[in-house]
Amino acid sequence: MSEFFVITGTKKEAACFEDYTVGIGHKVLCSGARVIRLTSIMQQEIQNGYCALLSFGLAGGLVNDLAPGTLVIPSKITDKTGSSRSVDRETRNILIDTLEDNNIGWVDRLVCGVNKPLTMPAEKEALHRAINAHVVDMESHVAGEIAERVGIPWLVIRAIADHASDSVPQTATESVMENGAISSKKLLKGSFRRPSEIPALITLARNSITGLNTLRRVVPLFLSCHPL
């Protein structure tokens, strides 16, 4: 039985763990950036006796000082109602000590979980003003709620992919399939249908690579200290 499981939104995020599966007690699952699917698979997997949970992947910045690639290790998660919950303090401290021992920079910012992607800078600013969150993702609020319900420790590791001033093209959100893979066909069709989105798609792709590179550096350190 796996010791802990990891929840991500896409297969590219999950792939950060691919080289570290042998002999490691963990399982990585993709929600496909769909909250209903995320809730369903988590409720199924939580019955399998995992002892801990990690919410892992890319996130969006809601404030201007968070550049793409910034590593976020939040102490708290909130949702759009402003209701917050804390990650496991002990496991977080172990991870932070390991990151600092290896000269990996990180920040503690409030992460807000949402059920739909925020695609426009104005939406990001409005969410920041409403609840003072600095980061947004689509998994951590659900992960935290379910982890607390069953009484297991949980942690969040996120890297910024889109700046507060960046728009997220409709083509990008539509191209994420239910299994978490990115559909090249939908990307191509969307680009032909909405060519004005191409510059934003290029920016998002570049910034996502920067964020994924940050996550790849963190994975072996996380597994080496095994805080969960």
PDB file of C-alpha atoms in Angstrom:
ATOM      1  CA  MET A   1       0.000   0.000   0.000  1.00  0.00           C
ATOM      2  CA  SER A   2       1.306   3.443  -0.884  1.00  0.00           C
ATOM      3  CA  GLU A   3       2.184   5.661   2.054  1.00  0.00           C
ATOM      4  CA  PHE A   4       0.989   8.962   0.585  1.00  0.00           C
ATOM      5  CA  PHE A   5      -0.600  10.200  -2.568  1.00  0.00           C
ATOM      6  CA  VAL A   6      -0.042  13.275  -4.698  1.00  0.00           C
ATOM      7  CA  ILE A   7      -2.788  15.193  -6.434  1.00  0.00           C
ATOM      8  CA  THR A   8      -2.007  17.303  -9.513  1.00  0.00           C
ATOM      9  CA  GLY A   9      -4.029  19.010 -12.205  1.00  0.00           C
ATOM     10  CA  THR A  10      -2.115  17.856 -15.294  1.00  0.00           C
ATOM     11  CA  LYS A  11       0.118  15.051 -16.482  1.00  0.00           C
ATOM     12  CA  LYS A  12       3.010  17.455 -16.970  1.00  0.00           C
ATOM     13  CA  GLU A  13       2.909  18.198 -13.251  1.00  0.00           C
ATOM     14  CA  ALA A  14       2.597  14.515 -12.393  1.00  0.00           C
ATOM     15  CA  ALA A  15       5.580  13.738 -14.643  1.00  0.00           C
ATOM     16  CA  CYS A  16       7.857  15.531 -12.169  1.00  0.00           C
ATOM     17  CA  PHE A  17       7.640  12.351 -10.078  1.00  0.00           C
ATOM     18  CA  GLU A  18       8.260   9.884 -12.920  1.00  0.00           C
ATOM     19  CA  ASP A  19      11.937   9.240 -12.161  1.00  0.00           C
ATOM     20  CA  TYR A  20      11.286   8.586  -8.474  1.00  0.00           C
ATOM     21  CA  THR A  21       8.633   5.872  -8.440  1.00  0.00           C
ATOM     22  CA  VAL A  22      10.753   2.786  -7.805  1.00  0.00           C
ATOM     23  CA  GLY A  23      10.842   1.874  -4.155  1.00  0.00           C
ATOM     24  CA  ILE A  24       8.949   4.994  -3.098  1.00  0.00           C
ATOM     25  CA  GLY A  25       5.604   4.666  -1.347  1.00  0.00           C
ATOM     26  CA  HIS A  26       3.497   7.142  -3.256  1.00  0.00           C
ATOM     27  CA  LYS A  27       0.872   7.395  -5.971  1.00  0.00           C
ATOM     28  CA  VAL A  28       0.323  10.395  -8.262  1.00  0.00           C
ATOM     29  CA  LEU A  29      -3.153  11.267  -9.537  1.00  0.00           C
ATOM     30  CA  CYS A  30      -4.356  13.880 -12.069  1.00  0.00           C
ATOM     31  CA  SER A  31      -7.620  15.772 -11.728  1.00  0.00           C
ATOM     32  CA  GLY A  32      -7.566  17.197 -15.256  1.00  0.00           C
ATOM     33  CA  ALA A  33      -8.173  20.599 -13.627  1.00  0.00           C
ATOM     34  CA  ARG A  34     -11.748  19.514 -12.909  1.00  0.00           C
ATOM     35  CA  VAL A  35     -12.958  19.938  -9.348  1.00  0.00           C
ATOM     36  CA  ILE A  36     -15.765  17.374  -9.595  1.00  0.00           C
ATOM     37  CA  ARG A  37     -13.344  14.760 -10.925  1.00  0.00           C
ATOM     38  CA  LEU A  38     -10.799  15.729  -8.256  1.00  0.00           C
ATOM     39  CA  THR A  39     -13.333  15.239  -5.474  1.00  0.00           C
ATOM     40  CA  SER A  40     -14.412  11.896  -6.896  1.00  0.00           C
ATOM     41  CA  ILE A  41     -10.947  10.386  -7.292  1.00  0.00           C
ATOM     42  CA  MET A  42      -9.815  11.668  -3.918  1.00  0.00           C
ATOM     43  CA  GLN A  43     -12.831  10.162  -2.179  1.00  0.00           C
ATOM     44  CA  GLN A  44     -12.091   6.850  -3.870  1.00  0.00           C
ATOM     45  CA  GLU A  45      -8.355   6.821  -3.154  1.00  0.00           C
ATOM     46  CA  ILE A  46      -8.629   8.036   0.421  1.00  0.00           C
ATOM     47  CA  GLN A  47     -10.262   4.712   1.272  1.00  0.00           C
ATOM     48  CA  ASN A  48      -7.054   2.865   0.350  1.00  0.00           C
ATOM     49  CA  GLY A  49      -5.247   3.650   3.566  1.00  0.00           C
ATOM     50  CA  TYR A  50      -2.881   6.446   2.574  1.00  0.00           C
ATOM     51  CA  CYS A  51      -1.299   8.153   5.544  1.00  0.00           C
ATOM     52  CA  ALA A  52      -0.789  11.601   3.979  1.00  0.00           C
ATOM     53  CA  LEU A  53      -1.575  13.851   1.004  1.00  0.00           C
ATOM     54  CA  LEU A  54       0.374  16.324  -1.134  1.00  0.00           C
ATOM     55  CA  SER A  55      -1.217  18.949  -3.383  1.00  0.00           C
ATOM     56  CA  PHE A  56       1.419  19.612  -6.045  1.00  0.00           C
ATOM     57  CA  GLY A  57       1.743  21.605  -9.231  1.00  0.00           C
ATOM     58  CA  LEU A  58       1.572  24.971 -10.941  1.00  0.00           C
ATOM     59  CA  ALA A  59      -0.404  27.948  -9.692  1.00  0.00           C
ATOM     60  CA  GLY A  60      -1.335  31.469 -10.721  1.00  0.00           C
ATOM     61  CA  GLY A  61      -0.039  34.656  -9.173  1.00  0.00           C
ATOM     62  CA  LEU A  62      -2.539  37.202  -7.890  1.00  0.00           C
ATOM     63  CA  VAL A  63       0.009  39.895  -7.008  1.00  0.00           C
ATOM     64  CA  ASN A  64       2.755  41.480  -9.063  1.00  0.00           C
ATOM     65  CA  ASP A  65       5.744  40.423  -6.952  1.00  0.00           C
ATOM     66  CA  LEU A  66       5.272  36.713  -7.662  1.00  0.00           C
ATOM     67  CA  ALA A  67       7.215  35.917 -10.811  1.00  0.00           C
ATOM     68  CA  PRO A  68       6.853  32.688 -12.797  1.00  0.00           C
ATOM     69  CA  GLY A  69       8.975  29.972 -11.220  1.00  0.00           C
ATOM     70  CA  THR A  70       8.523  31.236  -7.652  1.00  0.00           C
ATOM     71  CA  LEU A  71       8.206  28.323  -5.237  1.00  0.00           C
ATOM     72  CA  VAL A  72       5.270  28.625  -2.833  1.00  0.00           C
ATOM     73  CA  ILE A  73       5.085  26.523   0.342  1.00  0.00           C
ATOM     74  CA  PRO A  74       1.962  27.907   1.993  1.00  0.00           C
ATOM     75  CA  SER A  75       1.073  27.521   5.631  1.00  0.00           C
ATOM     76  CA  LYS A  76      -2.619  28.115   4.911  1.00  0.00           C
ATOM     77  CA  ILE A  77      -5.145  27.509   2.157  1.00  0.00           C
ATOM     78  CA  THR A  78      -8.394  29.357   1.644  1.00  0.00           C
ATOM     79  CA  ASP A  79     -11.330  29.329  -0.745  1.00  0.00           C
ATOM     80  CA  LYS A  80     -13.474  32.059  -2.272  1.00  0.00           C
ATOM     81  CA  THR A  81     -15.617  32.243   0.874  1.00  0.00           C
ATOM     82  CA  GLY A  82     -12.535  33.184   2.905  1.00  0.00           C
ATOM     83  CA  SER A  83     -12.662  29.975   4.938  1.00  0.00           C
ATOM     84  CA  SER A  84      -9.083  28.842   5.627  1.00  0.00           C
ATOM     85  CA  ARG A  85      -7.318  25.714   6.876  1.00  0.00           C
ATOM     86  CA  SER A  86      -3.702  25.090   7.810  1.00  0.00           C
ATOM     87  CA  VAL A  87      -1.366  22.495   6.332  1.00  0.00           C
ATOM     88  CA  ASP A  88       0.489  20.153   8.679  1.00  0.00           C
ATOM     89  CA  ARG A  89       3.027  22.339  10.490  1.00  0.00           C
ATOM     90  CA  GLU A  90       5.558  19.630  11.371  1.00  0.00           C
ATOM     91  CA  THR A  91       5.837  18.171   7.872  1.00  0.00           C
ATOM     92  CA  ARG A  92       6.020  21.647   6.352  1.00  0.00           C
ATOM     93  CA  ASN A  93       8.879  22.624   8.671  1.00  0.00           C
ATOM     94  CA  ILE A  94      10.832  19.499   7.701  1.00  0.00           C
ATOM     95  CA  LEU A  95      10.458  20.349   4.016  1.00  0.00           C
ATOM     96  CA  ILE A  96      11.434  23.991   4.550  1.00  0.00           C
ATOM     97  CA  ASP A  97      14.582  22.986   6.447  1.00  0.00           C
ATOM     98  CA  THR A  98      15.548  20.696   3.565  1.00  0.00           C
ATOM     99  CA  LEU A  99      14.934  23.397   0.955  1.00  0.00           C
ATOM    100  CA  GLU A 100      17.008  25.929   2.865  1.00  0.00           C
ATOM    101  CA  ASP A 101      19.831  23.428   3.404  1.00  0.00           C
ATOM    102  CA  ASN A 102      19.952  23.121  -0.391  1.00  0.00           C
ATOM    103  CA  ASN A 103      19.678  26.861  -1.087  1.00  0.00           C
ATOM    104  CA  ILE A 104      16.240  26.592  -2.647  1.00  0.00           C
ATOM    105  CA  GLY A 105      14.264  29.808  -2.215  1.00  0.00           C
ATOM    106  CA  TRP A 106      10.597  29.731  -1.322  1.00  0.00           C
ATOM    107  CA  VAL A 107       7.794  32.012  -0.105  1.00  0.00           C
ATOM    108  CA  ASP A 108       4.810  31.562   2.194  1.00  0.00           C
ATOM    109  CA  ARG A 109       1.739  33.088   0.560  1.00  0.00           C
ATOM    110  CA  LEU A 110      -1.955  32.455   1.085  1.00  0.00           C
ATOM    111  CA  VAL A 111      -3.258  30.146  -1.652  1.00  0.00           C
ATOM    112  CA  CYS A 112      -6.902  30.317  -2.693  1.00  0.00           C
ATOM    113  CA  GLY A 113      -8.522  27.307  -4.304  1.00  0.00           C
ATOM    114  CA  VAL A 114     -11.082  27.948  -7.033  1.00  0.00           C
ATOM    115  CA  ASN A 115     -13.405  25.705  -9.009  1.00  0.00           C
ATOM    116  CA  LYS A 116     -12.846  27.450 -12.346  1.00  0.00           C
ATOM    117  CA  PRO A 117      -9.646  28.963 -13.750  1.00  0.00           C
ATOM    118  CA  LEU A 118      -9.154  32.707 -13.452  1.00  0.00           C
ATOM    119  CA  THR A 119      -8.336  33.775 -16.979  1.00  0.00           C
ATOM    120  CA  MET A 120      -8.196  37.562 -16.822  1.00  0.00           C
ATOM    121  CA  PRO A 121      -5.980  39.908 -14.767  1.00  0.00           C
ATOM    122  CA  ALA A 122      -9.091  41.699 -13.496  1.00  0.00           C
ATOM    123  CA  GLU A 123     -10.416  38.439 -12.040  1.00  0.00           C
ATOM    124  CA  LYS A 124      -7.123  37.824 -10.284  1.00  0.00           C
ATOM    125  CA  GLU A 125      -7.063  41.324  -8.837  1.00  0.00           C
ATOM    126  CA  ALA A 126     -10.665  41.004  -7.651  1.00  0.00           C
ATOM    127  CA  LEU A 127      -9.918  37.751  -5.823  1.00  0.00           C
ATOM    128  CA  HIS A 128      -6.842  39.241  -4.202  1.00  0.00           C
ATOM    129  CA  ARG A 129      -8.799  42.274  -3.022  1.00  0.00           C
ATOM    130  CA  ALA A 130     -11.696  40.150  -1.751  1.00  0.00           C
ATOM    131  CA  ILE A 131      -9.758  37.771   0.525  1.00  0.00           C
ATOM    132  CA  ASN A 132      -6.121  38.959   0.353  1.00  0.00           C
ATOM    133  CA  ALA A 133      -4.927  35.737  -1.288  1.00  0.00           C
ATOM    134  CA  HIS A 134      -1.706  35.953  -3.307  1.00  0.00           C
ATOM    135  CA  VAL A 135      -1.844  32.651  -5.225  1.00  0.00           C
ATOM    136  CA  VAL A 136      -4.606  30.644  -6.886  1.00  0.00           C
ATOM    137  CA  ASP A 137      -4.891  26.970  -7.819  1.00  0.00           C
ATOM    138  CA  MET A 138      -7.656  24.450  -8.474  1.00  0.00           C
ATOM    139  CA  GLU A 139      -6.756  21.534  -6.216  1.00  0.00           C
ATOM    140  CA  SER A 140      -5.468  22.559  -2.792  1.00  0.00           C
ATOM    141  CA  HIS A 141      -8.768  23.656  -1.245  1.00  0.00           C
ATOM    142  CA  VAL A 142     -10.401  20.317  -2.072  1.00  0.00           C
ATOM    143  CA  ALA A 143      -7.323  18.341  -1.026  1.00  0.00           C
ATOM    144  CA  GLY A 144      -7.145  20.131   2.306  1.00  0.00           C
ATOM    145  CA  GLU A 145     -10.825  19.697   3.057  1.00  0.00           C
ATOM    146  CA  ILE A 146     -10.760  15.955   2.396  1.00  0.00           C
ATOM    147  CA  ALA A 147      -7.452  15.394   4.199  1.00  0.00           C
ATOM    148  CA  GLU A 148      -8.761  17.133   7.307  1.00  0.00           C
ATOM    149  CA  ARG A 149     -12.025  15.233   7.137  1.00  0.00           C
ATOM    150  CA  VAL A 150     -10.235  11.871   7.332  1.00  0.00           C
ATOM    151  CA  GLY A 151      -7.538  13.109   9.698  1.00  0.00           C
ATOM    152  CA  ILE A 152      -4.334  12.730   7.668  1.00  0.00           C
ATOM    153  CA  PRO A 153      -1.497  15.291   7.349  1.00  0.00           C
ATOM    154  CA  TRP A 154      -1.316  17.265   4.123  1.00  0.00           C
ATOM    155  CA  LEU A 155       1.054  19.638   2.431  1.00  0.00           C
ATOM    156  CA  VAL A 156       1.042  21.992  -0.562  1.00  0.00           C
ATOM    157  CA  ILE A 157       3.909  22.601  -3.005  1.00  0.00           C
ATOM    158  CA  ARG A 158       3.211  25.063  -5.812  1.00  0.00           C
ATOM    159  CA  ALA A 159       5.215  27.000  -8.396  1.00  0.00           C
ATOM    160  CA  ILE A 160       3.937  30.127 -10.108  1.00  0.00           C
ATOM    161  CA  ALA A 161       3.168  29.688 -13.811  1.00  0.00           C
ATOM    162  CA  ASP A 162       1.245  32.821 -14.743  1.00  0.00           C
ATOM    163  CA  HIS A 163       1.915  36.341 -13.505  1.00  0.00           C
ATOM    164  CA  ALA A 164      -0.890  38.441 -12.040  1.00  0.00           C
ATOM    165  CA  SER A 165      -0.861  40.584 -15.192  1.00  0.00           C
ATOM    166  CA  ASP A 166      -1.024  37.602 -17.574  1.00  0.00           C
ATOM    167  CA  SER A 167      -4.238  36.403 -19.181  1.00  0.00           C
ATOM    168  CA  VAL A 168      -4.846  32.671 -19.484  1.00  0.00           C
ATOM    169  CA  PRO A 169      -6.154  31.973 -23.009  1.00  0.00           C
ATOM    170  CA  GLN A 170      -9.386  30.081 -23.455  1.00  0.00           C
ATOM    171  CA  THR A 171      -7.537  27.767 -25.818  1.00  0.00           C
ATOM    172  CA  ALA A 172      -5.219  26.713 -22.987  1.00  0.00           C
ATOM    173  CA  THR A 173      -8.006  25.876 -20.540  1.00  0.00           C
ATOM    174  CA  GLU A 174      -9.995  24.024 -23.196  1.00  0.00           C
ATOM    175  CA  SER A 175      -6.980  21.897 -24.157  1.00  0.00           C
ATOM    176  CA  VAL A 176      -6.636  20.158 -20.777  1.00  0.00           C
ATOM    177  CA  MET A 177      -8.299  16.760 -21.108  1.00  0.00           C
ATOM    178  CA  GLU A 178     -10.022  14.878 -18.307  1.00  0.00           C
ATOM    179  CA  ASN A 179      -6.990  12.625 -17.760  1.00  0.00           C
ATOM    180  CA  GLY A 180      -4.726  15.658 -17.318  1.00  0.00           C
ATOM    181  CA  ALA A 181      -3.025  15.437 -20.731  1.00  0.00           C
ATOM    182  CA  ILE A 182      -2.805  18.469 -23.012  1.00  0.00           C
ATOM    183  CA  SER A 183      -4.559  17.953 -26.349  1.00  0.00           C
ATOM    184  CA  SER A 184      -2.333  19.145 -29.195  1.00  0.00           C
ATOM    185  CA  LYS A 185      -5.326  18.940 -31.518  1.00  0.00           C
ATOM    186  CA  LYS A 186      -7.368  21.296 -29.348  1.00  0.00           C
ATOM    187  CA  LEU A 187      -4.417  23.664 -28.994  1.00  0.00           C
ATOM    188  CA  LEU A 188      -4.054  23.822 -32.774  1.00  0.00           C
ATOM    189  CA  LYS A 189      -7.782  24.245 -33.412  1.00  0.00           C
ATOM    190  CA  GLY A 190      -8.069  26.926 -30.755  1.00  0.00           C
ATOM    191  CA  SER A 191      -5.114  28.816 -32.180  1.00  0.00           C
ATOM    192  CA  PHE A 192      -6.688  28.858 -35.632  1.00  0.00           C
ATOM    193  CA  ARG A 193     -10.055  29.904 -34.204  1.00  0.00           C
ATOM    194  CA  ARG A 194      -8.612  32.597 -31.922  1.00  0.00           C
ATOM    195  CA  PRO A 195      -5.246  33.706 -33.388  1.00  0.00           C
ATOM    196  CA  SER A 196      -5.205  36.742 -31.098  1.00  0.00           C
ATOM    197  CA  GLU A 197      -4.525  34.325 -28.212  1.00  0.00           C
ATOM    198  CA  ILE A 198      -1.271  33.021 -29.699  1.00  0.00           C
ATOM    199  CA  PRO A 199       1.047  35.530 -27.949  1.00  0.00           C
ATOM    200  CA  ALA A 200      -0.565  34.739 -24.585  1.00  0.00           C
ATOM    201  CA  LEU A 201      -0.290  31.007 -25.297  1.00  0.00           C
ATOM    202  CA  ILE A 202       3.429  31.394 -25.982  1.00  0.00           C
ATOM    203  CA  THR A 203       3.903  33.370 -22.763  1.00  0.00           C
ATOM    204  CA  LEU A 204       1.960  30.822 -20.724  1.00  0.00           C
ATOM    205  CA  ALA A 205       3.926  27.926 -22.233  1.00  0.00           C
ATOM    206  CA  ARG A 206       7.245  29.603 -21.464  1.00  0.00           C
ATOM    207  CA  ASN A 207       6.236  30.489 -17.920  1.00  0.00           C
ATOM    208  CA  SER A 208       4.821  27.014 -17.294  1.00  0.00           C
ATOM    209  CA  ILE A 209       8.164  25.488 -18.250  1.00  0.00           C
ATOM    210  CA  THR A 210       9.831  27.811 -15.730  1.00  0.00           C
ATOM    211  CA  GLY A 211       7.381  26.696 -13.048  1.00  0.00           C
ATOM    212  CA  LEU A 212       7.798  23.006 -13.891  1.00  0.00           C
ATOM    213  CA  ASN A 213      11.576  23.338 -13.689  1.00  0.00           C
ATOM    214  CA  THR A 214      11.159  24.667 -10.152  1.00  0.00           C
ATOM    215  CA  LEU A 215       8.923  21.738  -9.242  1.00  0.00           C
ATOM    216  CA  ARG A 216      11.385  19.208 -10.683  1.00  0.00           C
ATOM    217  CA  ARG A 217      14.133  20.570  -8.453  1.00  0.00           C
ATOM    218  CA  VAL A 218      11.928  20.230  -5.389  1.00  0.00           C
ATOM    219  CA  VAL A 219      10.693  16.658  -5.918  1.00  0.00           C
ATOM    220  CA  PRO A 220      13.930  14.784  -5.042  1.00  0.00           C
ATOM    221  CA  LEU A 221      14.436  17.001  -1.989  1.00  0.00           C
ATOM    222  CA  PHE A 222      10.860  16.399  -0.872  1.00  0.00           C
ATOM    223  CA  LEU A 223      11.283  12.643  -1.265  1.00  0.00           C
ATOM    224  CA  SER A 224      14.676  12.645   0.429  1.00  0.00           C
ATOM    225  CA  CYS A 225      13.320  14.219   3.599  1.00  0.00           C
ATOM    226  CA  HIS A 226       9.963  12.428   3.180  1.00  0.00           C
ATOM    227  CA  PRO A 227       8.082  14.835   5.467  1.00  0.00           C
ATOM    228  CA  LEU A 228       4.827  13.021   4.856  1.00  0.00           C
TER     229      LEU A 228
END
